[in-house]
């Protein structure tokens, strides 16, 4: 489909976007908008430093592969709270996230981001759509991300697409970490994602969770930081499925296949609980 792009000089304030999200609680349609947003965004050195510390990334002169997601967060929020987006943002479930690093993320001060939604389709628990985020420098596309979101209240005709399950590789423990009770608030302070399900047990219970849960993108960032010896500088894709939320506080264990061009990872809890599964591969 042809897409209409809206060029922005800056993103809207997050405070206003959260108010807009809180006001919309109902599904308003079953068609995704044909518009997208574009905006030039600069790296905030203080935010980058705080993010590296929070997610255990070393300062190697390159942006962490998950940091452009943080840079684009307000732009994504602006798209998902617009009047023509039919799904209520509060209540959407992040099922899957895939990041492609096309070229090295070094020496970057400013990027041009584009965000849009596509691929509305049936799911056994409702319907899903893909939030597409792309970042360009002066040479063209350098990074892109697909986040698959589930809306439980929307029912579409047709069957949910079949999901191919790859053959599981042998995994062994790479590292483990403790997700303490305030990691959701600390992540929100750095990244701006103040979803109530991550902030406290009291606010999480309003959305059906018995306790606060960790941000999925914090778990993915921690995993990528631990996998730095497994991944190349660029030319790869790493996707993860968020299986079961990490309840706070809890300890998690990252298991991974040996360092190779292609590999798999799994974030486990105790008692055979699987939080996240994923894989990386070179770009063709």
Short mmCIF file of C-alpha atoms in Angstrom, two decimals:
data_model
loop_
_atom_site.label_atom_id
_atom_site.label_comp_id
_atom_site.label_asym_id
_atom_site.label_seq_id
_atom_site.Cartn_x
_atom_site.Cartn_y
_atom_site.Cartn_z
CA UNK A 1 0.00 0.00 0.00
CA UNK A 2 1.12 3.56 -0.58
CA UNK A 3 2.02 5.31 2.66
CA UNK A 4 1.71 8.97 3.57
CA UNK A 5 4.61 10.24 5.64
CA UNK A 6 4.28 13.06 8.16
CA UNK A 7 7.56 14.88 8.76
CA UNK A 8 8.03 16.16 12.32
CA UNK A 9 10.50 18.73 13.61
CA UNK A 10 10.41 17.09 17.05
CA UNK A 11 8.44 14.48 18.96
CA UNK A 12 5.58 15.32 21.30
CA UNK A 13 6.15 15.37 25.06
CA UNK A 14 5.77 11.94 26.66
CA UNK A 15 3.57 13.34 29.42
CA UNK A 16 0.91 14.36 26.90
CA UNK A 17 1.20 11.05 25.04
CA UNK A 18 0.60 9.09 28.22
CA UNK A 19 -2.50 11.16 28.91
CA UNK A 20 -3.70 10.43 25.39
CA UNK A 21 -3.05 6.71 25.93
CA UNK A 22 -4.93 6.70 29.23
CA UNK A 23 -8.03 8.23 27.62
CA UNK A 24 -8.32 5.57 24.91
CA UNK A 25 -9.58 2.27 26.29
CA UNK A 26 -11.69 0.92 23.40
CA UNK A 27 -10.96 -0.52 19.97
CA UNK A 28 -12.11 1.94 17.30
CA UNK A 29 -11.74 -0.11 14.12
CA UNK A 30 -10.03 -2.97 12.33
CA UNK A 31 -7.91 -1.07 9.78
CA UNK A 32 -4.42 0.25 10.36
CA UNK A 33 -3.59 3.81 9.32
CA UNK A 34 -1.79 4.40 6.05
CA UNK A 35 0.35 7.12 7.58
CA UNK A 36 3.77 7.03 9.17
CA UNK A 37 5.90 9.47 11.14
CA UNK A 38 9.43 10.65 10.41
CA UNK A 39 11.72 12.72 12.57
CA UNK A 40 15.42 13.46 13.01
CA UNK A 41 16.51 12.54 16.55
CA UNK A 42 19.82 13.16 18.28
CA UNK A 43 21.70 10.92 20.69
CA UNK A 44 21.50 12.19 24.27
CA UNK A 45 24.97 11.42 25.73
CA UNK A 46 23.71 11.35 29.33
CA UNK A 47 20.87 9.01 28.44
CA UNK A 48 23.25 6.78 26.49
CA UNK A 49 25.65 6.60 29.44
CA UNK A 50 22.82 5.77 31.84
CA UNK A 51 21.45 3.14 29.45
CA UNK A 52 24.81 1.42 29.10
CA UNK A 53 25.12 1.26 32.88
CA UNK A 54 21.55 0.02 33.36
CA UNK A 55 21.81 -2.75 30.75
CA UNK A 56 25.49 -3.66 31.23
CA UNK A 57 26.74 -2.53 27.82
CA UNK A 58 30.41 -1.57 27.60
CA UNK A 59 31.38 1.78 26.09
CA UNK A 60 32.99 0.59 22.85
CA UNK A 61 32.20 3.72 20.81
CA UNK A 62 29.10 2.19 19.24
CA UNK A 63 25.45 2.51 20.16
CA UNK A 64 24.07 -0.63 21.85
CA UNK A 65 21.94 -2.43 19.25
CA UNK A 66 18.82 -1.82 21.36
CA UNK A 67 19.47 1.89 21.96
CA UNK A 68 17.84 3.17 18.73
CA UNK A 69 14.62 1.62 20.11
CA UNK A 70 14.99 3.93 23.12
CA UNK A 71 15.71 6.93 20.90
CA UNK A 72 12.54 6.26 18.88
CA UNK A 73 10.26 5.51 21.83
CA UNK A 74 8.46 8.87 21.90
CA UNK A 75 7.97 8.74 18.11
CA UNK A 76 6.48 5.25 18.43
CA UNK A 77 4.20 6.46 21.23
CA UNK A 78 3.05 9.38 19.09
CA UNK A 79 2.07 6.99 16.29
CA UNK A 80 0.33 4.49 18.59
CA UNK A 81 -1.71 7.15 20.41
CA UNK A 82 -2.83 9.00 17.27
CA UNK A 83 -6.57 9.17 16.53
CA UNK A 84 -6.26 7.00 13.42
CA UNK A 85 -4.58 4.11 15.26
CA UNK A 86 -7.54 1.87 16.17
CA UNK A 87 -6.12 -0.09 19.11
CA UNK A 88 -5.75 1.13 22.70
CA UNK A 89 -2.07 1.31 23.61
CA UNK A 90 -2.63 0.28 27.23
CA UNK A 91 -3.23 -3.44 27.11
CA UNK A 92 -1.21 -4.19 23.98
CA UNK A 93 1.15 -7.11 24.60
CA UNK A 94 4.66 -7.12 23.10
CA UNK A 95 4.98 -10.65 21.67
CA UNK A 96 8.11 -10.48 19.54
CA UNK A 97 10.94 -8.10 18.74
CA UNK A 98 13.43 -8.36 15.90
CA UNK A 99 16.35 -5.99 15.36
CA UNK A 100 18.53 -5.80 12.27
CA UNK A 101 21.90 -4.03 12.44
CA UNK A 102 22.86 -3.37 8.83
CA UNK A 103 26.03 -1.33 9.40
CA UNK A 104 28.17 -0.52 12.47
CA UNK A 105 26.48 1.83 14.94
CA UNK A 106 29.62 3.87 15.64
CA UNK A 107 30.19 7.63 15.36
CA UNK A 108 26.46 8.42 15.43
CA UNK A 109 25.10 11.67 16.79
CA UNK A 110 21.85 11.95 14.86
CA UNK A 111 19.53 9.60 12.96
CA UNK A 112 16.40 9.99 10.87
CA UNK A 113 13.72 7.68 12.24
CA UNK A 114 10.60 6.40 10.48
CA UNK A 115 7.77 4.54 12.22
CA UNK A 116 4.62 2.91 10.87
CA UNK A 117 2.33 -0.06 11.55
CA UNK A 118 1.39 -2.87 9.19
CA UNK A 119 0.38 -6.52 8.91
CA UNK A 120 -2.82 -6.66 10.96
CA UNK A 121 -3.71 -10.36 11.16
CA UNK A 122 -5.63 -12.88 13.25
CA UNK A 123 -4.08 -14.49 16.31
CA UNK A 124 -5.42 -17.26 18.49
CA UNK A 125 -5.74 -14.75 21.34
CA UNK A 126 -6.98 -11.77 19.30
CA UNK A 127 -5.11 -9.93 16.55
CA UNK A 128 -1.55 -8.74 16.00
CA UNK A 129 0.12 -5.91 14.13
CA UNK A 130 3.74 -5.01 13.48
CA UNK A 131 5.30 -1.73 14.55
CA UNK A 132 8.14 -1.00 12.11
CA UNK A 133 10.91 1.39 13.12
CA UNK A 134 13.77 2.31 10.77
CA UNK A 135 16.81 4.52 11.30
CA UNK A 136 18.90 6.16 8.58
CA UNK A 137 22.16 8.06 8.62
CA UNK A 138 23.72 9.99 5.73
CA UNK A 139 24.40 6.75 3.85
CA UNK A 140 20.92 5.25 4.16
CA UNK A 141 19.29 2.57 6.28
CA UNK A 142 21.51 1.47 9.15
CA UNK A 143 19.13 -0.15 11.68
CA UNK A 144 15.56 -1.42 11.73
CA UNK A 145 13.19 -3.07 14.19
CA UNK A 146 9.91 -4.99 14.04
CA UNK A 147 7.83 -5.23 17.21
CA UNK A 148 4.80 -7.53 17.05
CA UNK A 149 1.96 -6.40 19.29
CA UNK A 150 -1.09 -8.39 20.40
CA UNK A 151 -4.52 -6.84 20.95
CA UNK A 152 -6.64 -9.35 22.85
CA UNK A 153 -9.97 -7.63 22.24
CA UNK A 154 -9.91 -7.56 18.43
CA UNK A 155 -11.24 -10.53 16.48
CA UNK A 156 -10.56 -10.85 12.75
CA UNK A 157 -11.87 -13.37 10.25
CA UNK A 158 -9.53 -16.05 9.03
CA UNK A 159 -6.98 -18.32 10.65
CA UNK A 160 -3.85 -17.25 12.45
CA UNK A 161 -0.69 -17.77 10.36
CA UNK A 162 1.26 -20.92 11.14
CA UNK A 163 4.51 -20.41 13.04
CA UNK A 164 7.54 -22.46 12.04
CA UNK A 165 9.48 -23.77 15.02
CA UNK A 166 13.22 -24.00 14.28
CA UNK A 167 15.24 -26.98 15.41
CA UNK A 168 16.60 -26.27 18.88
CA UNK A 169 20.39 -26.03 19.22
CA UNK A 170 22.25 -27.21 22.33
CA UNK A 171 22.33 -24.38 24.89
CA UNK A 172 24.43 -23.84 27.99
CA UNK A 173 24.40 -21.22 30.72
CA UNK A 174 26.14 -18.02 29.69
CA UNK A 175 25.29 -15.82 32.67
CA UNK A 176 22.53 -15.01 35.13
CA UNK A 177 21.29 -11.84 36.77
CA UNK A 178 18.87 -10.67 39.42
CA UNK A 179 15.96 -8.51 38.34
CA UNK A 180 15.26 -6.52 41.50
CA UNK A 181 11.93 -4.99 42.46
CA UNK A 182 12.75 -1.48 41.21
CA UNK A 183 14.29 -2.33 37.82
CA UNK A 184 11.05 -1.32 36.08
CA UNK A 185 11.18 2.15 37.62
CA UNK A 186 14.88 2.51 36.86
CA UNK A 187 14.38 1.46 33.23
CA UNK A 188 11.44 3.87 32.92
CA UNK A 189 13.53 6.74 34.29
CA UNK A 190 16.23 6.17 31.66
CA UNK A 191 14.07 5.17 28.69
CA UNK A 192 10.73 6.91 29.29
CA UNK A 193 8.61 3.74 29.23
CA UNK A 194 6.31 4.26 32.23
CA UNK A 195 3.85 1.45 31.50
CA UNK A 196 2.13 0.80 34.87
CA UNK A 197 2.68 -2.97 34.67
CA UNK A 198 6.41 -2.37 35.19
CA UNK A 199 6.38 0.20 37.99
CA UNK A 200 4.93 -1.44 41.11
CA UNK A 201 2.83 -4.34 42.28
CA UNK A 202 -0.08 -1.98 42.99
CA UNK A 203 -0.13 -0.47 39.49
CA UNK A 204 0.49 -3.85 37.83
CA UNK A 205 -2.53 -5.38 39.60
CA UNK A 206 -4.76 -2.84 37.84
CA UNK A 207 -3.91 -4.67 34.58
CA UNK A 208 -4.21 -8.22 35.90
CA UNK A 209 -0.63 -8.89 36.98
CA UNK A 210 -0.01 -10.07 40.56
CA UNK A 211 3.26 -8.14 40.72
CA UNK A 212 5.30 -5.77 38.57
CA UNK A 213 7.09 -7.33 35.61
CA UNK A 214 10.36 -6.38 33.92
CA UNK A 215 10.33 -4.57 30.58
CA UNK A 216 10.82 -7.07 27.77
CA UNK A 217 13.26 -4.72 26.04
CA UNK A 218 15.35 -4.53 29.23
CA UNK A 219 15.60 -8.33 29.22
CA UNK A 220 16.57 -8.30 25.54
CA UNK A 221 19.14 -5.55 26.11
CA UNK A 222 20.70 -7.47 29.01
CA UNK A 223 20.87 -10.57 26.81
CA UNK A 224 22.54 -8.69 23.93
CA UNK A 225 25.07 -7.15 26.29
CA UNK A 226 25.96 -10.63 27.54
CA UNK A 227 26.15 -11.94 23.96
CA UNK A 228 28.62 -9.30 22.76
CA UNK A 229 31.22 -12.00 22.16
CA UNK A 230 28.76 -13.99 20.06
CA UNK A 231 27.52 -11.24 17.74
CA UNK A 232 29.33 -9.40 14.94
CA UNK A 233 29.59 -5.62 14.80
CA UNK A 234 26.93 -5.46 12.09
CA UNK A 235 25.24 -7.45 9.35
CA UNK A 236 23.02 -9.53 11.61
CA UNK A 237 19.45 -9.91 12.84
CA UNK A 238 18.45 -10.96 16.35
CA UNK A 239 14.84 -11.73 17.18
CA UNK A 240 13.24 -12.78 20.44
CA UNK A 241 9.79 -14.00 21.48
CA UNK A 242 8.60 -12.86 24.90
CA UNK A 243 7.10 -16.04 26.38
CA UNK A 244 6.40 -15.47 30.09
CA UNK A 245 6.96 -12.16 31.91
CA UNK A 246 9.78 -11.77 34.42
CA UNK A 247 8.02 -11.09 37.72
CA UNK A 248 9.88 -8.75 40.02
CA UNK A 249 12.00 -9.54 41.91
CA UNK A 250 13.47 -12.74 40.48
CA UNK A 251 16.65 -14.34 39.19
CA UNK A 252 16.94 -15.28 35.51
CA UNK A 253 19.43 -17.45 33.63
CA UNK A 254 20.61 -16.73 30.09
CA UNK A 255 21.41 -19.85 28.09
CA UNK A 256 22.95 -19.65 24.63
CA UNK A 257 24.47 -21.76 21.90
CA UNK A 258 28.23 -21.39 21.23
CA UNK A 259 29.49 -18.30 19.41
CA UNK A 260 28.85 -18.75 15.68
CA UNK A 261 27.34 -16.94 12.71
CA UNK A 262 23.94 -18.32 13.72
CA UNK A 263 22.79 -19.16 17.20
CA UNK A 264 20.00 -19.33 19.73
CA UNK A 265 19.31 -18.00 23.20
CA UNK A 266 16.82 -18.63 25.97
CA UNK A 267 16.13 -16.68 29.13
CA UNK A 268 14.91 -18.98 31.88
CA UNK A 269 13.57 -18.61 35.37
CA UNK A 270 13.54 -21.27 38.03
CA UNK A 271 11.22 -24.25 37.89
CA UNK A 272 11.41 -24.73 34.09
CA UNK A 273 9.95 -21.27 33.48
CA UNK A 274 10.87 -19.80 30.07
CA UNK A 275 10.79 -16.01 29.78
CA UNK A 276 12.27 -15.38 26.33
CA UNK A 277 13.48 -17.36 23.33
CA UNK A 278 15.46 -16.02 20.43
CA UNK A 279 17.95 -16.50 17.65
CA UNK A 280 20.49 -14.53 15.67
CA UNK A 281 21.60 -14.96 12.08
CA UNK A 282 23.63 -13.08 9.47
CA UNK A 283 21.78 -10.86 7.03
CA UNK A 284 21.69 -12.27 3.52
#
